[in-house]
XYZ file of C-alpha atoms in Angstrom:
715
model
C 25.352 -56.470 36.903
C 24.200 -56.582 33.473
C 25.856 -54.184 30.174
C 23.250 -51.526 30.522
C 24.149 -50.525 34.320
C 27.634 -50.867 33.365
C 27.343 -48.270 30.688
C 25.328 -46.276 32.705
C 27.049 -46.081 35.171
C 29.818 -44.180 33.411
C 26.991 -42.336 31.646
C 26.420 -40.982 35.123
C 29.704 -40.867 36.045
C 31.001 -38.562 33.401
C 28.642 -35.946 33.647
C 28.318 -34.680 36.142
C 20.501 -15.014 55.236
C 19.847 -17.962 55.217
C 17.314 -20.542 56.169
C 17.537 -23.786 57.985
C 18.061 -26.430 60.727
C 17.699 -29.586 60.295
C 18.468 -33.821 60.024
C 18.523 -36.673 56.818
C 18.784 -40.544 57.269
C 20.331 -41.854 54.137
C 22.748 -39.393 52.519
C 25.587 -40.157 54.580
C 27.685 -37.395 56.967
C 31.261 -37.219 55.218
C 29.691 -38.084 51.558
C 27.575 -34.712 52.659
C 31.671 -32.978 52.762
C 32.970 -35.117 50.302
C 31.050 -35.167 46.969
C 32.633 -31.763 45.920
C 35.538 -32.318 46.133
C 35.340 -35.833 44.986
C 36.802 -36.637 41.258
C 34.080 -37.411 38.853
C 35.343 -41.138 37.342
C 34.528 -42.013 41.513
C 31.499 -41.099 41.423
C 30.115 -44.152 40.408
C 27.688 -45.393 42.993
C 25.015 -42.703 42.434
C 21.477 -43.011 40.580
C 21.377 -46.812 41.050
C 18.205 -47.592 41.128
C 14.733 -46.084 39.081
C 11.774 -45.938 40.509
C 9.646 -43.664 37.749
C 9.345 -46.608 34.867
C 8.027 -49.437 37.117
C 6.914 -47.947 40.523
C 9.308 -50.028 42.554
C 12.955 -49.743 42.886
C 14.234 -51.019 39.626
C 17.570 -51.336 38.251
C 18.438 -48.935 35.286
C 20.014 -51.852 33.264
C 16.674 -53.345 34.029
C 14.151 -50.407 32.269
C 13.569 -50.465 28.227
C 12.494 -46.967 28.070
C 15.336 -44.358 27.758
C 16.091 -42.697 30.712
C 17.519 -40.009 31.915
C 19.684 -39.361 35.339
C 20.552 -35.867 36.383
C 22.863 -36.593 38.767
C 24.359 -34.174 42.386
C 27.780 -33.827 40.002
C 25.434 -32.269 36.657
C 23.445 -29.817 38.978
C 27.032 -28.628 40.109
C 28.786 -28.492 36.558
C 25.383 -27.068 34.895
C 25.612 -23.072 34.849
C 21.687 -23.268 35.287
C 19.934 -21.551 38.261
C 17.171 -23.465 38.816
C 15.549 -26.405 38.635
C 13.989 -26.058 35.481
C 17.054 -24.264 33.618
C 18.741 -27.632 34.186
C 16.194 -29.564 32.743
C 16.408 -27.075 29.350
C 19.373 -29.191 29.199
C 18.213 -32.668 28.794
C 17.309 -33.820 25.756
C 13.896 -35.068 24.484
C 11.803 -32.142 26.989
C 11.236 -28.947 26.309
C 8.635 -26.102 27.756
C 6.086 -23.923 26.513
C 7.773 -21.462 27.268
C 11.319 -21.716 28.458
C 12.130 -18.300 30.468
C 13.735 -18.518 33.148
C 11.380 -19.991 36.203
C 11.894 -16.626 38.573
C 10.624 -14.294 35.565
C 7.728 -16.705 34.397
C 4.267 -16.855 34.612
C 2.591 -20.221 35.924
C 1.220 -21.183 32.921
C 4.464 -20.687 30.754
C 6.458 -23.701 32.734
C 4.702 -26.526 31.615
C 6.776 -29.160 31.026
C 5.858 -31.787 28.562
C 8.988 -34.582 26.596
C 9.315 -35.713 22.929
C 6.372 -32.354 21.259
C 3.631 -33.179 22.924
C 3.396 -30.107 24.590
C 1.185 -26.996 23.279
C -1.341 -26.104 26.620
C -0.463 -24.749 29.893
C -1.442 -28.470 31.056
C 1.706 -30.442 31.428
C 1.119 -33.729 29.863
C 3.845 -34.886 31.983
C 3.810 -36.176 35.587
C 6.407 -34.070 37.798
C 7.217 -36.090 40.845
C 9.378 -35.118 44.376
C 10.093 -38.560 46.677
C 6.105 -39.777 44.034
C 4.173 -36.545 45.034
C 2.796 -34.784 42.224
C 4.204 -31.489 41.728
C 1.551 -30.382 39.010
C -0.716 -27.750 40.499
C -4.183 -30.038 41.220
C -6.314 -27.366 39.205
C -4.333 -25.888 36.446
C -1.343 -28.822 36.022
C 1.268 -26.231 34.904
C 4.128 -26.624 37.769
C 6.441 -24.237 40.009
C 9.607 -25.654 39.638
C 11.114 -23.270 42.277
C 8.865 -25.360 45.409
C 11.372 -27.613 45.182
C 15.134 -26.283 46.534
C 18.212 -27.349 44.625
C 20.339 -28.309 47.642
C 18.028 -30.531 48.578
C 18.175 -32.438 45.275
C 19.908 -36.214 45.147
C 19.065 -36.857 41.593
C 16.863 -36.167 39.068
C 14.731 -39.158 36.658
C 13.447 -38.163 33.256
C 11.390 -40.869 31.598
C 9.796 -40.742 28.411
C 7.483 -41.946 27.213
C 5.735 -45.685 28.922
C 4.712 -44.110 32.058
C 1.399 -44.420 32.494
C 0.487 -48.074 32.824
C 2.573 -47.273 35.938
C 1.619 -43.352 37.174
C -1.564 -42.829 35.692
C -3.592 -40.437 33.387
C -1.008 -37.278 34.390
C 1.611 -39.103 32.367
C 0.743 -39.511 29.090
C 4.154 -38.174 28.176
C 5.862 -39.478 30.617
C 7.970 -38.622 34.129
C 9.840 -37.019 36.072
C 10.655 -37.766 39.474
C 13.329 -35.210 41.739
C 14.429 -36.986 44.300
C 15.529 -35.373 47.350
C 18.278 -36.463 49.511
C 18.355 -38.476 53.234
C 20.045 -38.346 55.673
C 23.160 -39.804 57.758
C 24.787 -38.719 60.558
C 24.761 -35.801 60.538
C 25.548 -32.150 58.894
C 25.447 -28.293 57.623
C 25.677 -27.083 54.004
C 24.953 -23.506 53.567
C 25.125 -21.178 50.265
C 25.129 -17.977 48.944
C 25.140 -15.974 45.449
C 24.303 -13.306 43.635
C 24.572 -10.797 40.663
C 22.514 -9.803 37.989
C 19.736 -8.137 38.055
C 20.226 -7.494 42.126
C 19.313 -11.089 42.144
C 20.082 -12.989 45.675
C 19.809 -17.025 46.410
C 20.040 -18.155 49.843
C 19.490 -21.164 51.075
C 20.805 -24.296 53.644
C 20.099 -27.768 54.866
C 20.932 -29.334 57.989
C 20.653 -32.834 58.538
C 20.657 -35.174 61.500
C 20.558 -39.102 62.167
C 21.856 -42.203 63.902
C 20.315 -45.845 63.932
C 16.598 -45.324 63.960
C 15.285 -41.778 63.124
C 16.981 -39.283 60.033
C 16.142 -36.074 58.241
C 16.481 -33.002 57.638
C 15.561 -29.186 56.748
C 16.291 -26.961 54.030
C 14.940 -23.908 52.703
C 15.783 -21.461 49.975
C 15.052 -17.157 50.118
C 15.319 -15.809 46.436
C 15.325 -12.154 45.211
C 15.565 -11.047 42.329
C 14.354 -8.109 40.139
C 14.295 -9.790 36.710
C 14.488 -7.918 33.567
C 11.935 -6.451 30.666
C 10.793 -9.219 28.662
C 9.497 -7.444 25.943
C 11.121 -7.715 22.676
C 13.621 -4.332 22.835
C 12.219 -2.970 19.642
C 7.863 -2.664 20.910
C 8.759 -1.194 24.450
C 7.130 0.783 25.833
C 6.679 2.665 29.688
C 4.258 0.811 31.028
C 7.221 -2.555 29.999
C 8.957 -2.794 33.523
C 11.250 -5.951 34.442
C 9.353 -9.015 35.975
C 11.031 -9.259 39.987
C 10.175 -12.131 41.745
C 10.911 -13.898 44.973
C 10.110 -16.270 47.188
C 10.453 -19.144 50.099
C 10.560 -21.780 50.389
C 10.869 -24.676 52.859
C 11.164 -28.694 53.332
C 11.539 -31.004 56.046
C 12.303 -34.965 55.781
C 12.431 -37.614 57.967
C 12.203 -40.963 58.364
C 11.964 -43.882 60.794
C 13.251 -47.977 60.933
C 10.198 -48.648 63.115
C 11.931 -52.513 63.218
C 14.143 -54.874 60.900
C 11.490 -54.802 58.624
C 9.047 -51.375 58.873
C 10.493 -48.050 57.501
C 8.030 -45.171 58.115
C 8.900 -41.866 56.373
C 7.443 -37.895 56.231
C 8.025 -34.991 54.595
C 6.494 -31.415 54.038
C 7.046 -28.224 51.768
C 5.888 -24.973 51.860
C 6.308 -21.888 49.099
C 5.693 -18.370 49.203
C 6.100 -16.421 46.018
C 5.669 -13.232 44.482
C 6.170 -11.932 40.928
C 5.855 -9.067 38.750
C 4.725 -10.442 34.825
C 6.270 -7.296 33.345
C 3.865 -4.329 33.392
C 2.501 -2.839 36.696
C -0.357 -4.064 36.799
C 0.319 -7.670 36.414
C 1.038 -9.473 39.065
C 0.768 -13.402 40.512
C 0.870 -14.627 44.203
C 1.229 -18.369 46.075
C 0.919 -19.844 48.432
C 1.777 -23.484 48.474
C 2.009 -26.597 51.245
C 1.893 -30.576 50.825
C 2.269 -32.918 53.265
C 2.691 -36.637 53.178
C 3.114 -39.790 54.786
C 3.985 -43.106 54.007
C 5.363 -46.806 55.330
C 7.702 -49.813 53.684
C 7.028 -52.781 54.965
C 9.748 -55.196 53.232
C 8.568 -59.457 53.566
C 10.996 -62.404 54.484
C 10.943 -63.411 50.676
C 12.052 -60.325 49.509
C 7.843 -58.798 49.044
C 7.783 -55.127 50.214
C 4.350 -53.147 50.474
C 4.544 -49.430 49.711
C 1.790 -47.431 51.179
C 2.026 -43.014 50.107
C -0.963 -40.556 51.072
C -0.596 -37.025 50.484
C -1.942 -33.800 50.480
C -1.955 -30.460 48.317
C -2.966 -27.098 49.519
C -2.759 -24.139 47.742
C -3.543 -20.544 47.663
C -3.000 -18.537 44.198
C -3.488 -14.554 43.230
C -3.518 -13.207 39.979
C -3.761 -9.812 38.146
C -4.110 -9.343 34.712
C -4.011 -6.196 32.751
C -5.563 -4.844 28.790
C -2.055 -3.025 27.454
C -2.636 -0.485 24.388
C -1.101 -0.431 21.028
C 1.603 1.715 21.755
C 2.231 0.230 25.352
C 2.034 3.104 27.127
C -0.841 2.444 29.429
C -2.900 -0.361 30.575
C -6.010 -0.472 32.997
C -7.351 -3.840 34.491
C -8.379 -6.846 32.683
C -9.206 -9.468 34.973
C -8.764 -10.193 38.964
C -8.317 -13.284 40.461
C -8.701 -15.802 43.360
C -7.662 -19.828 43.043
C -7.260 -22.087 46.123
C -7.432 -25.257 45.661
C -6.270 -29.068 46.437
C -5.120 -32.599 45.704
C -5.678 -35.571 48.105
C -3.878 -38.718 47.100
C -3.258 -42.296 48.460
C -1.636 -45.377 46.430
C -0.243 -48.454 47.463
C 1.873 -51.110 45.745
C 3.239 -54.498 46.299
C 6.158 -55.977 45.002
C 6.727 -59.720 44.552
C 10.438 -60.706 43.473
C 9.493 -64.635 41.856
C 12.160 -67.431 41.154
C 14.907 -66.518 38.531
C 14.923 -62.472 38.349
C 11.761 -61.693 37.502
C 9.080 -59.715 39.558
C 5.513 -58.772 40.180
C 4.360 -55.070 41.031
C 0.574 -54.652 41.739
C -1.102 -51.404 42.698
C -3.993 -49.244 43.208
C -3.924 -45.188 43.526
C -6.388 -42.444 43.301
C -6.184 -38.509 43.557
C -8.849 -36.456 44.400
C -8.331 -32.632 43.020
C -10.599 -29.409 43.573
C -10.963 -25.975 43.218
C -12.351 -22.793 42.682
C -12.281 -19.633 40.999
C -13.284 -16.061 41.745
C -12.464 -14.012 39.251
C -13.370 -9.759 38.651
C -13.490 -8.518 35.196
C -15.192 -6.363 32.710
C -13.128 -3.396 34.538
C -15.208 0.314 33.987
C -15.387 4.199 35.425
C -12.578 2.398 37.594
C -14.216 -0.439 39.197
C -14.875 -4.238 38.058
C -17.902 -4.726 36.972
C -18.384 -8.472 36.990
C -17.688 -11.230 38.798
C -17.960 -15.020 37.652
C -17.047 -18.323 40.140
C -15.955 -21.807 37.926
C -14.685 -24.582 39.114
C -15.515 -27.947 40.107
C -13.934 -31.615 41.487
C -12.567 -34.509 39.748
C -11.320 -38.149 41.084
C -9.021 -40.413 39.457
C -8.571 -44.053 40.577
C -6.032 -46.223 38.666
C -5.164 -50.149 39.545
C -1.870 -51.462 37.395
C -0.298 -54.683 37.319
C 3.527 -55.087 35.835
C 6.039 -57.620 35.487
C 8.958 -58.481 33.960
C 10.629 -61.552 33.270
C 14.498 -62.454 32.529
C 14.828 -64.724 30.062
C 18.231 -67.170 29.464
C 21.525 -64.393 29.796
C 20.064 -62.251 27.100
C 16.359 -61.603 27.418
C 14.343 -59.512 29.255
C 10.595 -59.086 29.057
C 7.764 -56.283 30.157
C 3.961 -56.225 30.171
C 1.676 -54.325 32.499
C -1.849 -53.230 32.253
C -3.840 -50.866 33.886
C -7.743 -49.572 34.811
C -8.322 -45.901 35.199
C -11.558 -44.440 36.679
C -12.781 -40.696 36.594
C -15.242 -38.850 37.132
C -15.618 -34.614 36.631
C -18.307 -33.520 38.835
C -19.985 -30.420 41.228
C -19.003 -28.302 38.003
C -20.236 -25.188 37.364
C -19.917 -21.409 36.026
C -22.248 -18.448 37.979
C -21.549 -15.222 36.658
C -23.465 -12.170 38.280
C -22.970 -7.900 38.343
C -20.596 -7.124 41.251
C -22.864 -3.872 41.429
C -26.410 -5.054 41.095
C -25.940 -8.565 41.942
C -28.058 -9.662 39.574
C -27.611 -13.170 38.252
C -26.456 -13.095 34.447
C -25.265 -16.817 33.776
C -25.996 -20.028 36.514
C -24.713 -22.883 34.495
C -24.258 -26.515 36.315
C -22.742 -29.158 34.554
C -23.678 -32.466 34.049
C -20.916 -34.753 36.072
C -19.397 -37.381 33.966
C -16.726 -40.246 34.385
C -15.669 -43.002 32.075
C -12.726 -45.773 32.232
C -10.205 -47.015 30.311
C -7.718 -49.545 29.926
C -3.781 -49.315 29.048
C -1.079 -51.448 28.605
C 2.257 -51.936 28.115
C 5.107 -54.283 26.392
C 8.945 -54.162 26.824
C 12.188 -55.448 26.076
C 15.666 -55.761 27.006
C 18.228 -57.839 24.839
C 22.046 -57.816 25.367
C 22.701 -57.702 21.715
C 26.687 -58.305 22.062
C 29.631 -56.998 23.792
C 29.389 -53.528 24.818
C 25.685 -53.481 22.813
C 22.265 -53.471 24.577
C 19.138 -53.043 22.820
C 15.449 -52.614 24.394
C 12.003 -51.475 23.021
C 8.417 -50.566 24.313
C 4.620 -50.573 23.133
C 2.537 -48.842 25.255
C -1.458 -46.945 25.636
C -2.141 -44.372 27.972
C -4.624 -41.587 28.835
C -4.858 -37.975 30.059
C -7.434 -36.536 31.832
C -8.382 -32.974 31.430
C -7.526 -30.686 34.456
C -10.395 -28.743 36.256
C -8.748 -25.381 34.716
C -9.408 -26.700 31.244
C -12.806 -27.409 31.231
C -14.470 -24.579 33.824
C -12.465 -22.026 33.682
C -11.597 -19.149 30.540
C -8.812 -17.081 30.808
C -7.385 -14.285 28.426
C -3.695 -13.061 27.319
C -1.602 -11.002 26.468
C -2.538 -9.860 22.809
C -6.346 -9.908 23.645
C -6.885 -13.479 23.557
C -10.038 -14.630 25.222
C -9.304 -18.317 25.462
C -13.140 -20.545 26.469
C -12.787 -23.490 28.634
C -14.665 -26.535 27.714
C -16.533 -28.714 30.201
C -17.039 -30.954 27.263
C -13.663 -31.951 26.929
C -12.354 -35.769 26.887
C -9.339 -37.363 27.752
C -6.954 -37.648 25.271
C -5.343 -41.087 24.790
C -1.774 -41.948 23.303
C -0.317 -44.945 21.682
C 3.740 -45.003 21.876
C 6.624 -47.121 20.367
C 10.440 -46.215 20.894
C 12.852 -49.082 19.693
C 17.026 -47.619 21.038
C 20.264 -49.137 21.479
C 22.903 -48.443 23.924
C 26.961 -48.559 22.335
C 30.143 -48.985 24.382
C 32.202 -49.599 21.318
C 35.140 -48.207 24.610
C 34.827 -47.562 28.219
C 35.534 -43.629 27.380
C 32.671 -43.589 24.565
C 28.674 -44.338 24.930
C 26.702 -43.491 22.304
C 23.019 -43.802 22.701
C 20.488 -43.472 19.943
C 16.835 -43.901 20.493
C 14.154 -43.619 18.028
C 10.070 -42.895 18.688
C 6.533 -42.841 17.395
C 3.168 -41.076 19.719
C 0.067 -40.611 18.154
C -2.207 -38.606 20.525
C -6.155 -39.047 19.974
C -8.342 -36.014 20.626
C -5.383 -34.058 21.729
C -6.692 -30.585 23.665
C -5.817 -27.943 22.708
C -6.127 -24.119 22.506
C -8.689 -24.106 19.285
C -8.458 -20.341 17.157
C -12.434 -19.760 16.001
C -12.362 -16.287 14.273
C -9.716 -13.223 15.084
C -11.657 -9.959 15.382
C -11.000 -7.005 12.779
C -13.129 -4.346 15.223
C -14.056 -4.503 18.885
C -17.441 -6.789 19.432
C -18.973 -9.614 20.924
C -17.419 -13.073 19.263
C -19.012 -16.741 20.912
C -18.346 -18.188 22.897
C -16.058 -16.032 24.155
C -17.795 -12.808 23.918
C -16.766 -9.631 24.418
C -13.020 -9.392 22.219
C -11.397 -6.106 21.640
C -10.233 -5.445 17.690
C -6.794 -7.122 16.874
C -7.559 -9.968 19.404
C -8.139 -13.390 19.346
C -11.000 -15.764 20.361
C -9.699 -19.409 21.025
C -11.319 -22.593 22.321
C -9.503 -25.131 24.687
C -11.013 -28.246 22.038
C -10.538 -31.891 21.560
C -8.576 -31.262 18.065
C -8.025 -34.679 16.554
C -4.803 -36.630 16.501
C -1.368 -35.522 16.860
C 1.401 -37.016 15.601
C 5.389 -37.803 17.220
C 8.266 -39.516 15.667
C 11.707 -38.830 15.686
C 14.980 -39.708 17.144
C 17.600 -38.827 20.310
C 20.847 -38.954 20.481
C 23.469 -39.233 22.652
C 26.725 -39.150 22.690
C 29.206 -38.718 25.924
C 33.116 -39.137 25.463
C 36.054 -38.931 28.056
C 39.570 -38.500 26.455
C 40.460 -38.675 29.577
C 39.203 -38.761 33.350
C 39.164 -34.765 34.457
C 37.985 -34.373 30.817
C 34.177 -34.276 28.935
C 32.537 -33.839 25.617
C 28.708 -34.696 25.814
C 26.344 -34.067 22.699
C 22.498 -34.557 22.916
C 20.400 -33.429 19.419
C 16.733 -34.322 19.886
C 15.118 -34.177 16.290
C 11.202 -34.213 16.694
C 8.854 -32.750 13.874
C 5.615 -33.038 15.601
C 2.090 -32.208 13.575
C -1.479 -32.900 13.258
C -2.520 -35.866 11.210
C -6.047 -34.801 11.862
C -8.791 -32.773 12.749
C -12.438 -32.549 12.570
C -14.428 -30.020 11.155
C -11.020 -27.856 10.956
C -8.901 -29.017 8.143
C -6.781 -25.822 7.887
C -4.951 -26.986 11.495
C -3.729 -30.455 9.453
C -0.126 -30.310 8.798
C 0.394 -27.413 11.198
C 3.418 -27.949 14.107
C 2.321 -28.133 17.534
C 2.773 -24.631 19.007
C 5.657 -24.793 21.175
C 7.304 -28.021 20.342
C 10.593 -27.454 17.855
C 11.943 -29.383 15.724
C 15.257 -29.811 16.466
C 17.597 -29.091 20.185
C 20.831 -29.867 20.762
C 23.188 -29.280 23.555
C 27.177 -29.371 23.249
C 29.000 -29.073 26.929
C 32.826 -29.395 26.874
C 34.761 -29.330 30.821
C 37.651 -29.545 32.316
C 36.300 -31.150 35.737
C 38.877 -32.148 38.460
C 38.204 -30.283 41.302
C 41.763 -30.370 42.971
C 42.369 -27.649 39.658
C 39.698 -24.648 38.520
C 36.850 -26.638 36.772
C 35.418 -24.860 33.827
C 32.549 -26.405 32.276
C 30.871 -24.172 28.855
C 27.546 -25.342 27.947
C 26.108 -24.286 24.385
C 22.225 -25.038 23.689
C 20.267 -24.670 20.240
C 16.484 -24.089 20.954
C 15.137 -24.665 17.234
C 12.149 -22.895 15.377
C 9.092 -23.012 16.952
C 4.979 -21.684 16.653
C 3.408 -20.266 19.783
C -0.039 -20.847 17.753
C -2.075 -23.640 16.547
C -2.295 -21.591 13.217
C 0.919 -21.460 12.548
C 0.886 -18.086 12.260
C 3.168 -16.479 15.188
C 6.360 -17.848 14.662
C 9.339 -18.016 17.509
C 13.062 -17.768 16.043
C 15.376 -20.704 17.178
C 18.383 -19.704 19.444
C 21.629 -20.378 20.720
C 22.928 -19.704 24.077
C 26.272 -20.346 25.278
C 27.031 -20.421 29.417
C 30.094 -21.044 31.170
C 30.584 -22.101 35.010
C 33.732 -22.120 36.915
C 34.028 -24.212 39.831
C 37.304 -23.430 42.863
C 37.631 -25.719 46.221
C 38.814 -23.339 48.798
C 39.439 -25.829 51.308
C 37.846 -28.959 52.663
C 34.240 -26.988 53.279
C 34.754 -23.761 51.897
C 34.076 -23.858 47.859
C 33.156 -20.364 45.310
C 32.146 -20.397 42.099
C 31.011 -18.456 38.962
C 29.020 -18.581 36.272
C 27.644 -16.452 32.999
C 24.571 -17.393 31.153
C 23.990 -16.232 27.432
C 27.513 -14.876 27.673
C 27.463 -13.055 24.077
C 24.473 -11.472 25.274
C 21.850 -12.874 22.336
C 18.199 -11.816 21.659
C 16.263 -14.760 22.041
C 12.730 -15.203 21.034
C 10.606 -17.189 24.261
C 7.239 -16.201 22.964
C 6.129 -14.861 19.388
C 1.741 -14.248 19.144
C -0.375 -13.850 15.969
C -0.088 -10.301 16.641
C 3.497 -10.442 16.768
C 3.954 -9.373 20.408
C 7.821 -10.828 21.001
C 8.733 -11.783 24.573
C 12.852 -12.613 24.643
C 15.016 -14.824 26.960
C 17.072 -13.466 29.841
C 19.859 -11.072 28.845
C 24.018 -11.913 29.428
C 23.841 -12.608 33.192
C 26.115 -13.246 35.846
C 26.232 -15.227 39.184
C 28.951 -15.769 41.779
C 28.711 -17.443 45.587
C 30.147 -19.939 48.135
C 29.065 -22.771 49.899
C 30.520 -24.225 52.587
C 30.111 -27.805 54.748
C 30.600 -29.237 57.533
C 29.665 -33.026 58.336
C 28.582 -34.558 61.901
């Protein structure tokens, strides 16, 4: 085991009505019952493998980029209620608008790494057991699809993942690994609290020598809170209520000594009220996966996966008057979409500790949006139909080798082939059926080669150096290419079928230091340049109501924007992570990200040069202090600082920075029963989450109390 293995193992050890019945093949039943009572410093074996960075099981000490692992212990210690809340505590990871997942509109939940954000499309690939969670049409992520109880760990790889994972991973990868089985067991939890919130979950598992699996589910319902800043609220502002149900099943079969087959599926149904009576959306989504791994006698492995995603998304927007006293419908959307994908990866160990990976993948996405708009005399006057198909192929090779006792070197290359086809926009009058627009867009395609190189160097006792250089691309989503949209503040944003893929070139250099067994320090400097960056570019602000091309009619005070390849974004910064264990039951963790990201080149738009990338703060920080011995009362306090950032490309809507403090308490009552309580935003801080050019402000959740119980039974 390398020094970096040891460092990160100790780091992870330090951090630490219901639905279901089932089965589980990789998670032993004794651990199911014992994991909560176990002392934190005894959980040293969790997370030994990282699959996200190199796309094959790779020891954490053999990855040259900065990897963060969120373990089950950390999920237990955090006051966060959802997967999205947990990720907001990770350095270098940011959301477009960091609302809680329960109240956020899906388009606000796009995630990015190292400041490479700014649009509803995530520049980060989010996976659950190797299957993309990113919406195949929009690119954004619905975090509530994954019940927290099924999560084994979360792997976050910042930068340098495009060679292995393709165009969706320009900024990095977030890989959620779910639990898998053992001899059988059952766990269930129920919690409730502020805003009439209820969450119930359950997981049942079974396992034997050949077959195992689980079924797990979650029910959630919340009355939500009013998102509009208190001083701006009117009679149309209502709490953003939300409810959802999620059901997930997984099975693994040992078909022989060398062949293992796995399958899983997920169903998700969600309803949301979005801040006013006429704004709401519903999502019904599902996916299925089938895969197999064959292990050769020489240690080689051939892995195949195929998956299908399907969803239906229905959304309603409204226009609100200046006093926020009335509203009327502005658009009604129905967007069915689907994605079908497959991948094949071959891993071959080579003498001397070296490895070679070869692979190929394909993803085909299709989607069509039917939208009714232009509300007149109590009815919509026009209907717009947009959509198209997108196919992504990738072929890659990765090699890593051991050179002497201290050096590990890495190199990879990838060829991406993309094609956008069957794109079109058709507009007609609803009453008379007259065709107003009938556009069929030209098919477009292209290829690009990406590469990466990296190293690890055991410099001295307690000192590991790592570094990497990488390149890659992101192909624009179907939503960016073909579907315009309207947003709060009378913002009209046009699509752009002529968008080119974004291209990234980046580098990082880091050091892991462990001066003694109770202290771990990780420093990572990074730089990235995104060329042909896709941004919502402001074309004109409307002083009076009228037509602004290409947006069409824009109300007075509104804004006309269009998605465009604005030029070049530059991200640079420093990630600092410090963890101290003064005693086995005590934890102190600090992380800070310094990350100014700005536009450095914008042909035809000199006014944008030097502007900060929207939604990307220069400073983020987290402090966690905890007493984590589960034989007594566990108490963990977490403080989070999110720096100021801008809501638009012109940097005219500045979102104020915020400082929030959460606390989590937990007590093991018996060997099977535990109770917990948490308070988020304990000082009831009003934290800005968005601030548009018209000075309309949305805020985060007020002080929120949650309490509950959990029971576990082994098989």
